[in-house]
Short mmCIF file of C-alpha atoms and ligand atoms in Angstrom, two decimals:
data_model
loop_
_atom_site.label_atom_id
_atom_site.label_comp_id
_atom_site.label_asym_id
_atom_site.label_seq_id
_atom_site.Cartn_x
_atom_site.Cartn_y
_atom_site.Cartn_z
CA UNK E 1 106.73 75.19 139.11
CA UNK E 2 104.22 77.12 138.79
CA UNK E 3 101.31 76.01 135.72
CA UNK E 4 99.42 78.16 133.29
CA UNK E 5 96.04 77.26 135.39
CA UNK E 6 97.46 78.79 138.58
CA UNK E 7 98.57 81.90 136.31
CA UNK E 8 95.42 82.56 134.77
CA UNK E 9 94.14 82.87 137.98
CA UNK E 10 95.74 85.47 139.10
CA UNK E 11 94.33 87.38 136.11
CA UNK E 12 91.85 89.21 139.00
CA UNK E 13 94.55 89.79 141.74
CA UNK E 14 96.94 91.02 138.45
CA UNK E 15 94.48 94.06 137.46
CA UNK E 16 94.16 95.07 141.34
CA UNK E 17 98.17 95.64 141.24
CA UNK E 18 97.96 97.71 138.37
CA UNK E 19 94.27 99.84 140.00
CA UNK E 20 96.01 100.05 143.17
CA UNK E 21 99.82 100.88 142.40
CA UNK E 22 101.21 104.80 141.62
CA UNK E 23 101.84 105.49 138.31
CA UNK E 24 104.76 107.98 137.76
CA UNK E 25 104.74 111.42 136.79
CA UNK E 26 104.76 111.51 133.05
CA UNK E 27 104.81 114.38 130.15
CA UNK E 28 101.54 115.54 129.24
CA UNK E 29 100.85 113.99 125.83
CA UNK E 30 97.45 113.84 123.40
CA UNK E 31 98.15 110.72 122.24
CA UNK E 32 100.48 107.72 122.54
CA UNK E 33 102.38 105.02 120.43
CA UNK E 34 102.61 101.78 122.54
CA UNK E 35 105.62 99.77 121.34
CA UNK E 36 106.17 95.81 122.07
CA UNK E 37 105.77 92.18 120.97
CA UNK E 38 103.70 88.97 121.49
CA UNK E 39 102.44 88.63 125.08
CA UNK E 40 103.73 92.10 125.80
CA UNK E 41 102.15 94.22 122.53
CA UNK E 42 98.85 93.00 123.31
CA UNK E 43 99.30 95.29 126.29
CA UNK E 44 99.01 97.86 123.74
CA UNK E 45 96.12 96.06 121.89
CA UNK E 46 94.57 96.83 125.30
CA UNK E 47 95.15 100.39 125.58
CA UNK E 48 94.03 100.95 121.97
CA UNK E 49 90.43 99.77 122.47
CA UNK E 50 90.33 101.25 125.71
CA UNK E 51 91.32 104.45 124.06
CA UNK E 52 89.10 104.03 121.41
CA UNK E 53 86.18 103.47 123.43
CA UNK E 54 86.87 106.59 125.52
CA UNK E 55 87.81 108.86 122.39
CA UNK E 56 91.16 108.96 122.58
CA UNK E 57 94.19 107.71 120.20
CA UNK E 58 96.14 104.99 121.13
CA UNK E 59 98.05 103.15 118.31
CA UNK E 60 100.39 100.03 118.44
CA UNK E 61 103.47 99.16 116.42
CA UNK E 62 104.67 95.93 116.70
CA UNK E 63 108.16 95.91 114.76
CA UNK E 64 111.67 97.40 114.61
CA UNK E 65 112.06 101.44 114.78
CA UNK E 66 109.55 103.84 114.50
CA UNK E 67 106.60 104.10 111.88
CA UNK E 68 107.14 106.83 109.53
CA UNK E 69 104.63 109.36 111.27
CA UNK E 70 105.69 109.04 114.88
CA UNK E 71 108.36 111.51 114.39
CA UNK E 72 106.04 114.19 112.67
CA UNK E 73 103.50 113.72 115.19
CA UNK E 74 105.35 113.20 118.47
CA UNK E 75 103.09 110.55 120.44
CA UNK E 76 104.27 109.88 123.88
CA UNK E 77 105.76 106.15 123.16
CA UNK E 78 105.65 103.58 125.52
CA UNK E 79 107.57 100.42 125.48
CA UNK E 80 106.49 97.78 126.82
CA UNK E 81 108.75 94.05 127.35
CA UNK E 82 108.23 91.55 129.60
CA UNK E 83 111.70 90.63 129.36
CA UNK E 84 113.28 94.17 128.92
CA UNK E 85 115.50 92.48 125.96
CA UNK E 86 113.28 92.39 123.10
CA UNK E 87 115.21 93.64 119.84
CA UNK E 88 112.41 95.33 118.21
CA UNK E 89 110.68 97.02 121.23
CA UNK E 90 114.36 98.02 122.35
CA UNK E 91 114.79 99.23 118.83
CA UNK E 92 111.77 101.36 118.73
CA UNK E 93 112.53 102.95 122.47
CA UNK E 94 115.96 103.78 121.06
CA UNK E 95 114.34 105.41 118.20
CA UNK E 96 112.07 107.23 120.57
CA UNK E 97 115.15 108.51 122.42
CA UNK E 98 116.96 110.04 119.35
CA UNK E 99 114.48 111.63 117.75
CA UNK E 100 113.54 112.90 121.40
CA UNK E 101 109.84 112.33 121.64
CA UNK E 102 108.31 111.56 124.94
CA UNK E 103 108.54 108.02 126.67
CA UNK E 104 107.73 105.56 129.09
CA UNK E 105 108.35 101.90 129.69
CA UNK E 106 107.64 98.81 131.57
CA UNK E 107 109.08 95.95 131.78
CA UNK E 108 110.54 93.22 134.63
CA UNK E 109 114.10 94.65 134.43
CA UNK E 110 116.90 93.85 131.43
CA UNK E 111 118.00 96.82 128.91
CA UNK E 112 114.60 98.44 129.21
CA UNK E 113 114.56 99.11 132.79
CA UNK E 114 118.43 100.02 132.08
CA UNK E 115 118.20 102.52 129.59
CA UNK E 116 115.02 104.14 131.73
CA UNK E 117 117.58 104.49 134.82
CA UNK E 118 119.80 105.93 132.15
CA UNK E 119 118.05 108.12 130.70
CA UNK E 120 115.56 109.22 133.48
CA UNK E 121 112.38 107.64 131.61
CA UNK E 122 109.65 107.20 134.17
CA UNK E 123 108.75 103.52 134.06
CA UNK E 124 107.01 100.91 136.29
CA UNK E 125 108.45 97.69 137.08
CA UNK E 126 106.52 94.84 136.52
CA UNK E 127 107.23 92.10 139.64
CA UNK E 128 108.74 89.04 137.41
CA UNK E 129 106.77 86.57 136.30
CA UNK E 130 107.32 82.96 134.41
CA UNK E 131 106.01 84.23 131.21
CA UNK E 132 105.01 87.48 129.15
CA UNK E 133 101.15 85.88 128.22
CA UNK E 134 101.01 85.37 131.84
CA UNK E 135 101.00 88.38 133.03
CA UNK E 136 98.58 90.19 130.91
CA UNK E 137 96.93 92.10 133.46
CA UNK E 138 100.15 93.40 134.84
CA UNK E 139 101.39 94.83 132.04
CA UNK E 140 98.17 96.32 130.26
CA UNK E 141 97.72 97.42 133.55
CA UNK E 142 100.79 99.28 133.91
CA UNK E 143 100.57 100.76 130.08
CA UNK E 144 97.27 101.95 131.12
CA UNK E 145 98.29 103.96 134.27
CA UNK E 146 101.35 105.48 132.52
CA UNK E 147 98.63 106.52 129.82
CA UNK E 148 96.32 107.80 132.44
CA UNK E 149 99.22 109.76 133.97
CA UNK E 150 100.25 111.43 130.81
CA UNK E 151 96.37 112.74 130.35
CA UNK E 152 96.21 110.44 126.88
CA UNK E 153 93.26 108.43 129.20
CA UNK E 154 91.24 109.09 131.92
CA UNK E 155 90.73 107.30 134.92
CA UNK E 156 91.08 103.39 134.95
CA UNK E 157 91.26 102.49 138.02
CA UNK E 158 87.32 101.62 137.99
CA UNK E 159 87.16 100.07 134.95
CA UNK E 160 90.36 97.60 136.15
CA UNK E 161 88.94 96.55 139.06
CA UNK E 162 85.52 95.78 137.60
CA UNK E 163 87.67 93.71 135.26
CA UNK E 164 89.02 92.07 138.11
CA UNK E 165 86.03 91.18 139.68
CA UNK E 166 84.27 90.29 136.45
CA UNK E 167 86.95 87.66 135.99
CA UNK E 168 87.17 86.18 139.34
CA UNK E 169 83.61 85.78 138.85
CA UNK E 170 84.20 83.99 135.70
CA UNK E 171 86.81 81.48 137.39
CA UNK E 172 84.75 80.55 139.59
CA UNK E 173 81.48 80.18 137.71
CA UNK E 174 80.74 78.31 134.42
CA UNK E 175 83.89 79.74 132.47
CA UNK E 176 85.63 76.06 133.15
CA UNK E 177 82.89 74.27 131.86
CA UNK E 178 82.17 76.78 128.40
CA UNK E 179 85.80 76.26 127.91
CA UNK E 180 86.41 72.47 128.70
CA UNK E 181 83.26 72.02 126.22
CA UNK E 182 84.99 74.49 123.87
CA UNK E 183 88.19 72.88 123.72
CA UNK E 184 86.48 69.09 122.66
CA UNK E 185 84.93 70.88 120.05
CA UNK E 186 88.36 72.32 119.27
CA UNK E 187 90.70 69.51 119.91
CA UNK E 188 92.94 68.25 116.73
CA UNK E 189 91.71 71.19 114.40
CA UNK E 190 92.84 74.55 113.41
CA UNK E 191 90.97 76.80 115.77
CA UNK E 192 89.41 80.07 113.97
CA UNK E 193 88.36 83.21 115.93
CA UNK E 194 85.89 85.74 114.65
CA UNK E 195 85.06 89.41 116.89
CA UNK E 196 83.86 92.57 115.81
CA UNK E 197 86.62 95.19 115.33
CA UNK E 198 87.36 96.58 118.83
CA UNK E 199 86.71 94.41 122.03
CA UNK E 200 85.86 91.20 120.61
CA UNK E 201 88.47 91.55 117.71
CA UNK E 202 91.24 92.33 120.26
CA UNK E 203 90.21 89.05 122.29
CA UNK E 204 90.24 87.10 118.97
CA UNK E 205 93.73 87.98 118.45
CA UNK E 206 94.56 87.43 122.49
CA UNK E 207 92.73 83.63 121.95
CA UNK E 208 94.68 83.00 118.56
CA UNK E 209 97.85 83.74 120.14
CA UNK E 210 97.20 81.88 123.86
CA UNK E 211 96.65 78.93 121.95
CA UNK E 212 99.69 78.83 119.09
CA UNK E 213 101.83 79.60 122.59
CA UNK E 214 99.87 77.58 125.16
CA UNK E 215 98.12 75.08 123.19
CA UNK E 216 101.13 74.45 120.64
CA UNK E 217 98.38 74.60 117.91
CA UNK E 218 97.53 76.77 114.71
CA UNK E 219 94.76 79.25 115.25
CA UNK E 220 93.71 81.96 113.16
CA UNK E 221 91.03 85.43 113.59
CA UNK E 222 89.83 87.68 111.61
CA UNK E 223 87.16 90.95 112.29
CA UNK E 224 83.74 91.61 111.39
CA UNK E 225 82.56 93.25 109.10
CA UNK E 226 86.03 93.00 106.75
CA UNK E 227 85.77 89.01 106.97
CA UNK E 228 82.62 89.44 105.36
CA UNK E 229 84.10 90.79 101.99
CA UNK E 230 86.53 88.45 101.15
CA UNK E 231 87.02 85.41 104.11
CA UNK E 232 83.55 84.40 103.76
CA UNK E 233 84.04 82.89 100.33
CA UNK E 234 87.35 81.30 101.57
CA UNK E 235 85.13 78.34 103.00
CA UNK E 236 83.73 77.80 99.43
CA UNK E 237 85.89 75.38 97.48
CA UNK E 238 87.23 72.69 100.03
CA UNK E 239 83.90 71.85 102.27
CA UNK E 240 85.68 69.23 104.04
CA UNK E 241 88.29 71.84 105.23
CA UNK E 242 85.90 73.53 107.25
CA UNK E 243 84.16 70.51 108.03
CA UNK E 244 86.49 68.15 109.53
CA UNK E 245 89.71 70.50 109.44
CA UNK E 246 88.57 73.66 111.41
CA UNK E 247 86.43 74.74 114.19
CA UNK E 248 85.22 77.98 114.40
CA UNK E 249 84.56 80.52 117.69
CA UNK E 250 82.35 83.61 117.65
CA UNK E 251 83.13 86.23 119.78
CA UNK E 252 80.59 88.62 120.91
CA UNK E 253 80.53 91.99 122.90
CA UNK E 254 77.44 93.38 124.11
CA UNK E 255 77.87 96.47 122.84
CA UNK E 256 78.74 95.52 119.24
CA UNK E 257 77.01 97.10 116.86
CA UNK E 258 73.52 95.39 115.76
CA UNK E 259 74.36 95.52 112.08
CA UNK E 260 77.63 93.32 113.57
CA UNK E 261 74.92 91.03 115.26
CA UNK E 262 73.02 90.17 111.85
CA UNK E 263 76.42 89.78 110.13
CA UNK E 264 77.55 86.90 112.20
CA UNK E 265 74.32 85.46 112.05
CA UNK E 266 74.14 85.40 108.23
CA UNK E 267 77.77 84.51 107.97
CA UNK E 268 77.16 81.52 110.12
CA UNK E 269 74.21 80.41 108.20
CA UNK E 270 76.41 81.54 104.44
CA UNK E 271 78.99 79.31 106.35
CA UNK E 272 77.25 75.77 106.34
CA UNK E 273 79.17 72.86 106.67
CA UNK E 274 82.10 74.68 108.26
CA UNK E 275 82.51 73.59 111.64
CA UNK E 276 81.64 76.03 114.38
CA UNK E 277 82.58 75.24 117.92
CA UNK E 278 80.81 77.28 119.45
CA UNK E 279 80.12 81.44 120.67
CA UNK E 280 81.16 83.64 123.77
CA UNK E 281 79.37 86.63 124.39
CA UNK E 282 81.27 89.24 126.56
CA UNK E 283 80.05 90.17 130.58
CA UNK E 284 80.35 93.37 132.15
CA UNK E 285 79.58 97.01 132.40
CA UNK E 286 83.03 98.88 131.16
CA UNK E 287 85.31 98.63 128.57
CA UNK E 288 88.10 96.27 130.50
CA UNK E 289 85.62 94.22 132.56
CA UNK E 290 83.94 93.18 128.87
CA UNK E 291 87.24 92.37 127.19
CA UNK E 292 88.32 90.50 129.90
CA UNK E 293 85.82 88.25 129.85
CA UNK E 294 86.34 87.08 126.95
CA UNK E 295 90.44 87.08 127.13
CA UNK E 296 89.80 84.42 130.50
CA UNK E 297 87.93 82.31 128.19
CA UNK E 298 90.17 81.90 125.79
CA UNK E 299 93.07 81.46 128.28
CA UNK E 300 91.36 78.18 129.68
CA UNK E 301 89.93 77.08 126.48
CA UNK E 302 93.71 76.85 125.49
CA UNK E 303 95.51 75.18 128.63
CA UNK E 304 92.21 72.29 127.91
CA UNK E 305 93.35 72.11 124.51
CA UNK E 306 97.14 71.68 125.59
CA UNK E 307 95.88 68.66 128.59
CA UNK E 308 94.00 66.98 125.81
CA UNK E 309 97.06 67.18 123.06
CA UNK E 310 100.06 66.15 126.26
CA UNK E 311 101.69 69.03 125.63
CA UNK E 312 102.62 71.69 128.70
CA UNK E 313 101.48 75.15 128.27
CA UNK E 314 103.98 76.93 129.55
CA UNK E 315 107.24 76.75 127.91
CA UNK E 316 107.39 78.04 124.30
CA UNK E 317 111.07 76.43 123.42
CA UNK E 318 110.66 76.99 120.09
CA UNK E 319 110.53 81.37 120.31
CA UNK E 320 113.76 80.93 122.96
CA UNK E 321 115.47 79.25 119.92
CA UNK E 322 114.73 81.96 117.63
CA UNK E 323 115.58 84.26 119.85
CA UNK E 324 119.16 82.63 120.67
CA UNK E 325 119.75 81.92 116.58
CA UNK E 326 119.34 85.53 116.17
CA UNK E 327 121.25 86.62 118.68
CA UNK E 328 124.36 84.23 117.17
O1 PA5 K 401 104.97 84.84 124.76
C1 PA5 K 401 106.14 85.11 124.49
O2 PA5 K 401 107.10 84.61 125.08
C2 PA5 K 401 106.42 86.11 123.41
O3 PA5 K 401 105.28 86.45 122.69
C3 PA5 K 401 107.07 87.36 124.03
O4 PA5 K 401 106.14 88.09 124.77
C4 PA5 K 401 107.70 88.20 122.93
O5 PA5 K 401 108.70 87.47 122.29
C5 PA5 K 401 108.28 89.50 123.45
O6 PA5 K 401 109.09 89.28 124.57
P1 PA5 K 401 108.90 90.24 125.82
O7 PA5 K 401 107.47 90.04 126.26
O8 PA5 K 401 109.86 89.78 126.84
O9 PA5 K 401 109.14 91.63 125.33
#
C-alpha cells in the first residue's frame, strides 16, 4: 500500500507527465469553465490563477449543472474527475453536452471517460491513482494542456517543469523540517490559512483541504485583503480561542502585492494573542513553480499532523459513505 509520503513525492515526476505528454486537438475557445470537485476542482483552482496571471479567463464551478452565464457565453468546459463518477461534475458535462458548448475532460476512466468515447470529446486519461488529492499534478496538469491546446493559455510546458524541479528541490531540502516544525505548532488545534488572493490564496485553500482529508482535522482560509474587513475582528471577543484553540499560517508569494505585505504584517500585530504557527513564503520564478511550493508544504505539514494524531492519511471513509448514502 502505497502512503501519502510516497505520493507526495511524486508531485515532481507528476508535472513532468503532464509537460511531456500530447494534449489532444481541441476547439479553439477564448475562455474556459473548468468543472469538478474536491481533489479534482482544485485542478481548476490551478488553471484559474495560471490564467489569471497570464491574462486570460479561466473560471471554476464546483456544483451541479451549469452557472447561469455559461450558456450565454459559451466557455469551452472542461470536466475534470478523478474517479469519472462524480454526480455534480457528471452533471455539469451533461449540461455542457445539451446545450452544445465546447468540452473536454479528464479523468482515470468511469462515466466520464465513457461519455467522451461516446460522444467524441477529446480527453486525456489520467493513469489511476489511490486518491484524487494525490494526484494533483496529474490532473492540473492535464486541465492545463487541454487549455493550452484550445488557445485559452499559452505554453506550460516551462512553467510545469520548473514546478517540478522547484518541488523536488523542496523534498529534498528543508521543506520536511518547516513542515514537521509546522505541524507541532499545529497539532490538536484548528489550523487557519491566510494568502493573498491568487497564488497564495489558492494554496490556502489546497492546505485547508489536505489537512480536513489527510490530517482528519478542521482547517479553515481566508484571502487578503477581504479578511481584513470583517475576519480580523472575529479574533476580538474570545482571546483564548485564538490563543489556545487555533494556530494560524501565513502564506506568502513573492510577487504579492506590497500593500498585501504591510497588511499581513499589521494584521498579525492587530491579531495579538491569537496563535500563529508560523509563515511560508513561496520559491520560484513562474506562476506553477511558486504555487507549488507552497501546495508541497502544506501536503507534508498535513501527513505530520495525521502521524502525530494516529490517524492514516489516506483513506477518507467518511466522503465514500456519503457518496454510497446518496447513491441509495
Ligand atoms: O479527495 C477526495 O476524495 C474528494 O475530494 C474527491 O476528489 C471528490 O469527491 C471528487 O471525486 P473525483 O475526484 O473522483 O471527481
Amino acid at each position: 500500500m502505497t502512503t501519502m509520503r510516497e505520493l507526495i513525492a511524486e508531485l515532481p515526476e507528476q508535472l513532468r507527465w503532464a509537460a511531456e505528454m500530447a494534449p489532444p486537438d481541441m476547439p479553439f475557445a477564448d475562455e474556459a469553465l473548468i468543472v469538478g470537485m474536491g481533489g479534482s476542482g482544485v485542478a481548476g483552482d490551478v488553471a484559474a490563477v495560471f490564467a489569471e496571471a497570464h491574462g486570460r479567463r479561466v473560471t471554476v464551478h464546483k456544483s451541479y449543472g451549469l452557472p447561469g452565464w455559461a450558456v450565454a457565453a459559451r466557455p469551452l468546459v472542461i470536466g475534470v474527475s478523478h474517479s469519472g463518477n462524480t454526480e455534480e461534475t457528471l452533471s455539469a458535462v451533461e449540461a455542457t453536452i445539451t446545450e452544445g458548448l465546447p468540452v473536454g475532460a479528464t479523468a482515470t476512466g468511469g462515466t466520464l471517460i465513457d461519455l467522451a468515447e461516446e460522444y467524441g470529446i477529446p480527453h486525456v486519461l489520467i493513469p489511476a491513482g489511490p486518491q484524487p488529492r494525490a494526484a494533483m499534478g496529474r490532473l492540473s496538469g492535464a486541465v492545463l494542456r487541454l487549455l493550452e491546446s484550445a488557445g485559452v493559455v499559452g505554453a506550460t510546458a516551462t512553467e510545469l517543469l520548473e514546478a517540478a524541479q522547484v518541488v523536488e528541490g523542496l523534498l529534498g531540502g528543508d521543506a520536511q523540517q518547516q513542515a514537521e516544525e509546522l505541524a507541532e505548532a499545529l497539532s490538536g488545534r484548528i489550523t487557519v490559512v491566510y494568502g493573498a488572493t491568487g497564488i497564495a490564496a489558492t494554496a490556502a485553500g489546497r492546505w485547508k483541504t489536505q489537512i480536513n482529508e489527510n490530517s482528519k482535522a478542521p482547517a479553515y482560509w481566508s484571502a487578503f485583503p477581504e479578511l481584513n474587513h470583517n475576519e480580523l475582528v472575529g479574533w476580538t471577543a474570545h482571546p483564548g480561542l485564538g490563543a489556545e484553540s487555533v494556530g494560524v499560517v501565513f502564506l506568502s508569494d513573492a510577487d504579492d502585492d506590497e500593500r498585501i505585505g504591510r497588511r499581513a504584517l499589521l494584521t498579525r500585530e492587530l491579531m495579538k494573542g491569537v496563535a500563529v504557527a508560523g509563515e511560508v513564503t513561496s520559491q520560484g520564478e513562474g506562476v506553477l513553480a511558486r504555487l507549488f511550493s507552497l501546495v508541497v508544504v502544506g501536503d507534508l505539514v498535513s501527513v505530520a499532523l495525521a502521524e502525530k494524531a494516529g490517524v492514516d492519511p489516506v483513506p477518507v471513509v467518511v466522503i465514500e459513505e456519503l457518496k454510497k448514502r446518496l447513491a441509495e
